[in-house]
Amino acid sequence: MDEALLRSLTPSVLGVLVRRGADFAAAEDAVQDALVEAVRVWPTDPPRDPKGWLVTAAWRKFLDAARADAARRRREDLVDEEPAPGPASATDDTLQLYFLCAHPSLTPASAVALTLRAVGGLTTRQIAQAYLVPEATMAQRISRAKRTVSGIRFDQPGDVATVLRVLYLVFNEGYSGDVDLVAEAIRLTRRLAAAIDHPEVAGLLALMLLHHARRAARTAPDGSLVPLARQDRGRWDTGLIAEGVTILQAALARDRLGEFQAQAAVAALHADAPTAEETDWVQIVEWYDELARLTDSPVVRLNRAVAVAEADGPRAGLAALAALDDSLPRHTAVAAYLHERDGDLTTAARLYAEAARKAPNLAERDHLTREAARLNSRHRA
């Protein structure tokens, strides 16, 4: 069973049902039922046209549910609406669905959570980690969002800012998480940038390209993570870096600074440094100050503590870190790194081991475990 294929087809199938008149909550339920049916049937009877099969199966599931509660059209009308056999339309509905899910009846946070779950393909756990909330809290938020939009006709698309937030989180999960969604996030952001003249859309696209340019160097041949300072910069994609910097410069020239432009500026400074030692950390701290002003994000302040340590020394970084809540994700890993920079290898090794136990994914856990082992071996020697 090709789970990646099912994931990639889900937005388009959902879009077909919404366009045919299904309300979003009912359409999502029908698509999920069709996916379960595909998992059961396809291994022994694979379809020639997977998307067409899913569209037909999902639409039938929707019709069955509508007939059962007598809440939709008359039986004859419903039968007439059933899709004709044959290949489904190749129209890409994903970006449209992102806007439709950002419905004015939802708060931005609820719209983002619903879109990530229904269209972005992320699990409730992944979304909760991105928002720094318990999984149960996020599950309740998504359920409330579904109830809010149940029965609403999706003819009032939401705002660009909410869609950008969703695309950013999808990219971020694809870049560092368990599901590879990077290419799809970049593709959709390119389409959005081509359709909308907006500096923050350009800023997000630049940020994605600059991060993606370093991706090949982020892992060793054995799959282990390679920290930025140890990466082989010869493996960075200079074409993507040049494109990202050009897009960013044009956006910054419009003097309408937003958080994605500021993040892209940090990424551009990293990309511009020939070696880790030549990184302009003073400018990076200044950009993090701008980001903190724009977002008041604890994650931004955590990253700023690392930059402060690089610019002004580990003691300054530890002082900045002390002002933050130690329950923040990756707080312990940052503390370990700064204590190592300060020469306290015993504390650093202990904190690396503690951070490994809290790591959100296997690759990060293995990296932190190796860091702890490295310092413990040095200490014993």
Short mmCIF file of C-alpha atoms in Angstrom, two decimals:
data_model
loop_
_atom_site.label_atom_id
_atom_site.label_comp_id
_atom_site.label_asym_id
_atom_site.label_seq_id
_atom_site.Cartn_x
_atom_site.Cartn_y
_atom_site.Cartn_z
CA MET A 1 0.00 0.00 0.00
CA ASP A 2 1.46 3.34 -1.12
CA GLU A 3 0.63 5.61 1.83
CA ALA A 4 2.44 8.53 0.20
CA LEU A 5 0.15 8.25 -2.82
CA LEU A 6 -2.95 8.27 -0.61
CA ARG A 7 -1.67 11.33 1.24
CA SER A 8 -0.92 13.21 -1.97
CA LEU A 9 -4.37 12.49 -3.43
CA THR A 10 -6.36 13.46 -0.33
CA PRO A 11 -6.52 17.26 -0.95
CA SER A 12 -7.71 16.89 -4.54
CA VAL A 13 -10.37 14.34 -3.61
CA LEU A 14 -11.55 16.57 -0.76
CA GLY A 15 -11.70 19.49 -3.17
CA VAL A 16 -13.89 17.56 -5.61
CA LEU A 17 -16.41 16.78 -2.87
CA VAL A 18 -16.48 20.39 -1.63
CA ARG A 19 -17.03 21.67 -5.17
CA ARG A 20 -19.89 19.20 -5.61
CA GLY A 21 -21.69 20.72 -2.65
CA ALA A 22 -20.57 18.70 0.38
CA ASP A 23 -19.96 20.72 3.52
CA PHE A 24 -16.36 20.47 4.67
CA ALA A 25 -16.85 18.30 7.78
CA ALA A 26 -18.99 15.75 5.91
CA ALA A 27 -16.57 15.75 2.96
CA GLU A 28 -13.59 15.10 5.22
CA ASP A 29 -15.39 12.21 6.93
CA ALA A 30 -16.28 10.72 3.55
CA VAL A 31 -12.70 10.99 2.30
CA GLN A 32 -11.36 9.36 5.45
CA ASP A 33 -13.84 6.47 5.00
CA ALA A 34 -12.72 6.11 1.37
CA LEU A 35 -9.06 5.98 2.46
CA VAL A 36 -9.86 3.20 4.92
CA GLU A 37 -11.62 1.33 2.11
CA ALA A 38 -8.57 1.83 -0.15
CA VAL A 39 -6.26 0.39 2.49
CA ARG A 40 -8.51 -2.69 2.63
CA VAL A 41 -9.08 -3.18 -1.12
CA TRP A 42 -6.05 -1.92 -3.02
CA PRO A 43 -3.45 -4.48 -1.90
CA THR A 44 -5.40 -7.25 -3.70
CA ASP A 45 -7.24 -5.18 -6.33
CA PRO A 46 -5.22 -2.04 -7.21
CA PRO A 47 -7.17 0.51 -9.32
CA ARG A 48 -6.00 1.74 -12.72
CA ASP A 49 -6.97 5.29 -11.74
CA PRO A 50 -6.33 5.77 -7.98
CA LYS A 51 -7.70 9.33 -7.84
CA GLY A 52 -10.83 8.44 -9.78
CA TRP A 53 -11.38 5.44 -7.50
CA LEU A 54 -11.05 7.61 -4.38
CA VAL A 55 -13.33 10.33 -5.75
CA THR A 56 -16.03 7.80 -6.57
CA ALA A 57 -15.67 5.94 -3.27
CA ALA A 58 -15.63 9.16 -1.20
CA TRP A 59 -18.62 10.59 -3.01
CA ARG A 60 -20.56 7.39 -2.43
CA LYS A 61 -19.63 7.49 1.26
CA PHE A 62 -20.89 11.08 1.40
CA LEU A 63 -24.12 10.14 -0.35
CA ASP A 64 -24.70 7.21 2.01
CA ALA A 65 -24.26 9.48 5.03
CA ALA A 66 -26.51 12.15 3.55
CA ARG A 67 -29.26 9.66 2.81
CA ALA A 68 -29.03 8.14 6.28
CA ASP A 69 -29.79 11.36 8.16
CA ALA A 70 -32.08 12.87 5.49
CA ALA A 71 -30.23 16.19 5.90
CA ARG A 72 -29.30 16.79 2.28
CA ARG A 73 -31.02 16.62 -1.12
CA ARG A 74 -33.65 14.24 -2.34
CA ARG A 75 -32.49 10.77 -3.34
CA GLU A 76 -32.99 11.41 -7.08
CA ASP A 77 -30.91 14.57 -7.04
CA LEU A 78 -28.14 12.86 -5.16
CA VAL A 79 -27.97 9.96 -7.60
CA ASP A 80 -27.80 12.39 -10.55
CA GLU A 81 -24.79 14.10 -8.96
CA GLU A 82 -22.70 10.91 -8.70
CA PRO A 83 -19.44 11.23 -10.63
CA ALA A 84 -19.23 9.62 -14.06
CA PRO A 85 -16.76 6.73 -14.44
CA GLY A 86 -13.31 7.43 -15.82
CA PRO A 87 -10.29 9.49 -14.80
CA ALA A 88 -10.96 12.39 -12.44
CA SER A 89 -10.05 15.96 -13.25
CA ALA A 90 -6.38 16.81 -12.94
CA THR A 91 -7.19 20.21 -11.39
CA ASP A 92 -5.08 20.93 -8.31
CA ASP A 93 -7.43 22.08 -5.56
CA THR A 94 -4.95 22.14 -2.68
CA LEU A 95 -4.18 25.86 -2.54
CA GLN A 96 -7.87 26.70 -2.94
CA LEU A 97 -8.66 24.41 -0.03
CA TYR A 98 -6.08 26.18 2.12
CA PHE A 99 -7.96 29.43 1.57
CA LEU A 100 -11.36 27.85 2.08
CA CYS A 101 -10.29 26.29 5.38
CA ALA A 102 -9.17 29.72 6.58
CA HIS A 103 -12.87 30.60 6.84
CA PRO A 104 -13.92 33.91 8.46
CA SER A 105 -16.10 32.00 10.94
CA LEU A 106 -12.94 30.46 12.48
CA THR A 107 -10.26 32.06 14.57
CA PRO A 108 -6.84 32.05 12.83
CA ALA A 109 -5.53 29.42 15.27
CA SER A 110 -8.51 27.13 14.66
CA ALA A 111 -8.32 27.63 10.89
CA VAL A 112 -4.64 26.71 10.87
CA ALA A 113 -5.22 23.61 12.99
CA LEU A 114 -8.13 22.44 10.84
CA THR A 115 -6.23 22.96 7.59
CA LEU A 116 -3.13 21.19 8.82
CA ARG A 117 -5.25 18.20 9.85
CA ALA A 118 -7.65 18.04 6.91
CA VAL A 119 -5.53 19.25 3.99
CA GLY A 120 -1.91 19.29 5.13
CA GLY A 121 -1.97 15.66 6.20
CA LEU A 122 -0.42 16.25 9.65
CA THR A 123 -1.50 14.24 12.67
CA THR A 124 -3.06 15.84 15.71
CA ARG A 125 0.15 15.07 17.62
CA GLN A 126 2.32 16.85 15.05
CA ILE A 127 0.06 19.91 15.07
CA ALA A 128 0.07 20.00 18.88
CA GLN A 129 3.87 19.93 18.90
CA ALA A 130 3.98 22.82 16.42
CA TYR A 131 1.67 24.88 18.67
CA LEU A 132 3.37 23.85 21.91
CA VAL A 133 0.11 22.54 23.43
CA PRO A 134 -0.97 19.10 24.70
CA GLU A 135 -2.35 16.72 22.08
CA ALA A 136 -5.73 16.55 23.86
CA THR A 137 -6.04 20.33 23.71
CA MET A 138 -5.35 20.35 19.99
CA ALA A 139 -7.82 17.52 19.37
CA GLN A 140 -10.54 19.59 21.09
CA ARG A 141 -9.59 22.66 19.03
CA ILE A 142 -9.86 20.73 15.77
CA SER A 143 -13.19 19.19 16.81
CA ARG A 144 -14.61 22.62 17.65
CA ALA A 145 -13.42 23.96 14.29
CA LYS A 146 -15.17 21.10 12.48
CA ARG A 147 -18.39 21.76 14.36
CA THR A 148 -18.16 25.47 13.59
CA VAL A 149 -17.87 24.99 9.83
CA SER A 150 -20.28 22.04 9.63
CA GLY A 151 -23.02 22.98 7.17
CA ILE A 152 -21.29 26.20 6.04
CA ARG A 153 -20.94 26.82 2.33
CA PHE A 154 -17.26 27.51 1.66
CA ASP A 155 -17.71 30.59 -0.53
CA GLN A 156 -15.83 33.05 1.69
CA PRO A 157 -12.10 32.33 1.56
CA GLY A 158 -9.95 33.36 4.50
CA ASP A 159 -7.05 35.77 4.65
CA VAL A 160 -3.53 35.39 3.33
CA ALA A 161 -1.90 35.53 6.78
CA THR A 162 -3.68 32.37 7.93
CA VAL A 163 -2.79 30.51 4.74
CA LEU A 164 0.86 31.56 5.11
CA ARG A 165 0.89 30.26 8.68
CA VAL A 166 -0.41 26.89 7.50
CA LEU A 167 2.10 26.63 4.65
CA TYR A 168 4.93 27.53 7.03
CA LEU A 169 3.94 24.87 9.55
CA VAL A 170 3.52 22.24 6.82
CA PHE A 171 7.00 23.08 5.53
CA ASN A 172 8.44 23.07 9.03
CA GLU A 173 7.01 19.65 9.81
CA GLY A 174 8.19 18.32 6.48
CA TYR A 175 11.66 19.79 6.99
CA SER A 176 12.29 18.45 10.48
CA GLY A 177 9.58 15.90 11.19
CA ASP A 178 8.52 12.42 10.22
CA VAL A 179 6.56 13.28 7.04
CA ASP A 180 8.22 14.75 3.93
CA LEU A 181 5.99 17.68 2.95
CA VAL A 182 8.70 20.14 1.92
CA ALA A 183 8.30 19.97 -1.86
CA GLU A 184 4.52 20.36 -1.64
CA ALA A 185 4.79 23.37 0.68
CA ILE A 186 7.29 25.06 -1.65
CA ARG A 187 5.15 24.30 -4.70
CA LEU A 188 2.05 25.83 -3.14
CA THR A 189 3.95 28.88 -1.90
CA ARG A 190 5.37 29.45 -5.39
CA ARG A 191 1.83 29.35 -6.77
CA LEU A 192 0.65 31.77 -4.11
CA ALA A 193 3.56 34.15 -4.82
CA ALA A 194 2.71 34.08 -8.52
CA ALA A 195 -0.92 34.93 -7.78
CA ILE A 196 -0.54 37.50 -4.98
CA ASP A 197 1.85 40.46 -4.80
CA HIS A 198 2.51 40.39 -1.05
CA PRO A 199 5.89 40.89 0.69
CA GLU A 200 5.21 38.25 3.33
CA VAL A 201 4.33 35.67 0.68
CA ALA A 202 7.68 36.46 -0.92
CA GLY A 203 9.34 36.32 2.50
CA LEU A 204 7.94 32.87 3.20
CA LEU A 205 9.02 31.58 -0.21
CA ALA A 206 12.53 32.96 0.32
CA LEU A 207 12.68 31.35 3.77
CA MET A 208 11.65 27.97 2.40
CA LEU A 209 14.17 28.10 -0.45
CA LEU A 210 17.03 29.14 1.82
CA HIS A 211 16.30 26.35 4.30
CA HIS A 212 15.75 23.78 1.57
CA ALA A 213 19.08 24.74 -0.03
CA ARG A 214 20.86 23.27 3.01
CA ARG A 215 18.85 20.08 3.20
CA ALA A 216 21.35 17.75 1.49
CA ALA A 217 23.97 18.66 4.10
CA ARG A 218 21.69 18.19 7.11
CA THR A 219 22.17 14.43 7.30
CA ALA A 220 25.19 12.12 7.10
CA PRO A 221 25.23 9.01 4.88
CA ASP A 222 24.02 6.95 7.85
CA GLY A 223 20.99 9.24 8.27
CA SER A 224 22.25 11.02 11.38
CA LEU A 225 21.69 14.76 11.79
CA VAL A 226 24.56 17.16 11.04
CA PRO A 227 24.36 20.47 12.97
CA LEU A 228 24.63 23.67 10.95
CA ALA A 229 28.14 24.46 12.18
CA ARG A 230 29.44 21.06 11.00
CA GLN A 231 27.69 20.93 7.63
CA ASP A 232 29.63 20.66 4.37
CA ARG A 233 28.70 23.98 2.80
CA GLY A 234 29.86 22.72 -0.56
CA ARG A 235 26.71 20.58 -0.58
CA TRP A 236 24.41 23.57 -0.22
CA ASP A 237 22.36 24.38 -3.32
CA THR A 238 23.75 27.73 -4.47
CA GLY A 239 21.01 28.11 -7.07
CA LEU A 240 18.26 27.95 -4.42
CA ILE A 241 20.26 30.29 -2.19
CA ALA A 242 20.62 32.87 -4.97
CA GLU A 243 16.91 32.66 -5.78
CA GLY A 244 15.93 32.97 -2.14
CA VAL A 245 18.20 35.98 -1.55
CA THR A 246 16.89 37.74 -4.68
CA ILE A 247 13.27 37.21 -3.63
CA LEU A 248 14.05 38.36 -0.08
CA GLN A 249 15.85 41.53 -1.19
CA ALA A 250 12.89 42.53 -3.36
CA ALA A 251 10.50 41.95 -0.45
CA LEU A 252 12.61 43.90 2.08
CA ALA A 253 12.90 46.81 -0.36
CA ARG A 254 9.15 47.37 0.02
CA ASP A 255 9.69 48.30 3.69
CA ARG A 256 6.76 46.24 4.98
CA LEU A 257 8.66 43.94 7.31
CA GLY A 258 6.96 40.79 8.57
CA GLU A 259 8.07 37.74 10.50
CA PHE A 260 8.74 35.56 7.45
CA GLN A 261 10.97 38.19 5.88
CA ALA A 262 12.87 38.51 9.18
CA GLN A 263 13.32 34.74 9.44
CA ALA A 264 14.48 34.63 5.83
CA ALA A 265 17.03 37.35 6.62
CA VAL A 266 18.50 35.14 9.35
CA ALA A 267 18.65 32.20 6.95
CA ALA A 268 20.30 34.40 4.30
CA LEU A 269 23.04 35.45 6.74
CA HIS A 270 23.79 31.80 7.45
CA ALA A 271 23.84 31.04 3.73
CA ASP A 272 26.16 33.99 3.03
CA ALA A 273 28.88 32.82 5.44
CA PRO A 274 31.65 30.79 3.72
CA THR A 275 32.34 29.03 7.03
CA ALA A 276 30.52 28.73 10.35
CA GLU A 277 33.21 30.88 11.98
CA GLU A 278 32.52 33.73 9.53
CA THR A 279 28.81 33.93 10.32
CA ASP A 280 27.68 37.48 11.15
CA TRP A 281 26.12 36.64 14.50
CA VAL A 282 25.74 40.28 15.53
CA GLN A 283 23.38 40.90 12.61
CA ILE A 284 21.56 37.67 13.34
CA VAL A 285 20.92 38.81 16.93
CA GLU A 286 19.53 42.07 15.53
CA TRP A 287 17.16 40.18 13.25
CA TYR A 288 16.04 38.00 16.16
CA ASP A 289 15.33 41.19 18.10
CA GLU A 290 13.06 42.26 15.21
CA LEU A 291 11.42 38.84 15.20
CA ALA A 292 10.80 38.98 18.95
CA ARG A 293 9.20 42.40 18.50
CA LEU A 294 6.98 41.12 15.69
CA THR A 295 5.93 37.81 17.23
CA ASP A 296 6.73 37.76 20.96
CA SER A 297 7.40 34.06 20.35
CA PRO A 298 9.22 32.04 23.04
CA VAL A 299 10.75 29.88 20.28
CA VAL A 300 12.23 33.01 18.69
CA ARG A 301 13.71 34.00 22.05
CA LEU A 302 15.17 30.51 22.43
CA ASN A 303 16.89 30.79 19.06
CA ARG A 304 18.01 34.29 19.96
CA ALA A 305 19.77 32.91 23.08
CA VAL A 306 21.92 30.72 20.83
CA ALA A 307 22.74 33.68 18.58
CA VAL A 308 23.63 35.81 21.62
CA ALA A 309 26.00 33.08 22.79
CA GLU A 310 27.72 33.06 19.41
CA ALA A 311 27.96 36.85 19.27
CA ASP A 312 28.80 37.67 22.91
CA GLY A 313 29.94 34.41 24.48
CA PRO A 314 28.23 31.41 26.16
CA ARG A 315 27.68 33.19 29.49
CA ALA A 316 25.60 35.85 27.72
CA GLY A 317 23.66 33.11 25.97
CA LEU A 318 23.00 31.29 29.23
CA ALA A 319 21.78 34.54 30.79
CA ALA A 320 19.33 35.00 27.90
CA LEU A 321 18.23 31.39 28.25
CA ALA A 322 17.61 31.76 32.00
CA ALA A 323 14.79 34.23 31.25
CA LEU A 324 12.83 31.58 29.32
CA ASP A 325 10.49 28.80 30.48
CA ASP A 326 12.52 25.61 30.72
CA SER A 327 9.51 23.57 29.52
CA LEU A 328 9.95 24.97 26.01
CA PRO A 329 10.68 22.31 23.38
CA ARG A 330 14.45 22.05 22.76
CA HIS A 331 15.20 24.31 25.76
CA THR A 332 17.22 21.49 27.35
CA ALA A 333 19.14 20.84 24.12
CA VAL A 334 20.05 24.53 23.86
CA ALA A 335 21.13 24.56 27.51
CA ALA A 336 23.36 21.53 26.85
CA TYR A 337 25.00 23.23 23.87
CA LEU A 338 25.63 26.47 25.77
CA HIS A 339 27.08 24.67 28.79
CA GLU A 340 29.40 22.77 26.46
CA ARG A 341 30.48 26.07 24.88
CA ASP A 342 31.14 27.35 28.41
CA GLY A 343 33.37 24.37 29.20
CA ASP A 344 31.05 22.60 31.67
CA LEU A 345 31.15 19.21 29.96
CA THR A 346 29.61 17.25 32.85
CA THR A 347 26.48 19.40 32.94
CA ALA A 348 26.34 19.48 29.15
CA ALA A 349 26.47 15.67 28.88
CA ARG A 350 23.71 15.30 31.45
CA LEU A 351 21.53 17.84 29.64
CA TYR A 352 22.14 16.25 26.24
CA ALA A 353 20.95 12.91 27.64
CA GLU A 354 17.90 14.58 29.17
CA ALA A 355 17.14 16.39 25.91
CA ALA A 356 17.36 13.09 24.01
CA ARG A 357 14.59 11.65 26.16
CA LYS A 358 12.38 14.62 25.23
CA ALA A 359 13.25 14.68 21.51
CA PRO A 360 10.24 14.94 19.14
CA ASN A 361 11.63 12.53 16.55
CA LEU A 362 14.04 9.63 16.25
CA ALA A 363 16.74 11.47 14.28
CA GLU A 364 16.98 14.23 16.87
CA ARG A 365 16.97 11.75 19.74
CA ASP A 366 19.84 9.80 18.19
CA HIS A 367 21.82 13.01 17.55
CA LEU A 368 21.45 14.19 21.16
CA THR A 369 22.32 10.75 22.49
CA ARG A 370 25.54 10.78 20.44
CA GLU A 371 26.38 14.24 21.75
CA ALA A 372 26.00 13.02 25.33
CA ALA A 373 28.15 9.97 24.59
CA ARG A 374 30.81 12.15 22.93
CA LEU A 375 31.15 14.40 25.99
CA ASN A 376 31.07 11.47 28.43
CA SER A 377 33.90 9.78 26.53
CA ARG A 378 35.93 13.00 26.59
CA HIS A 379 35.30 13.36 30.31
CA ARG A 380 36.44 9.78 31.02
CA ALA A 381 39.57 10.29 28.90
#
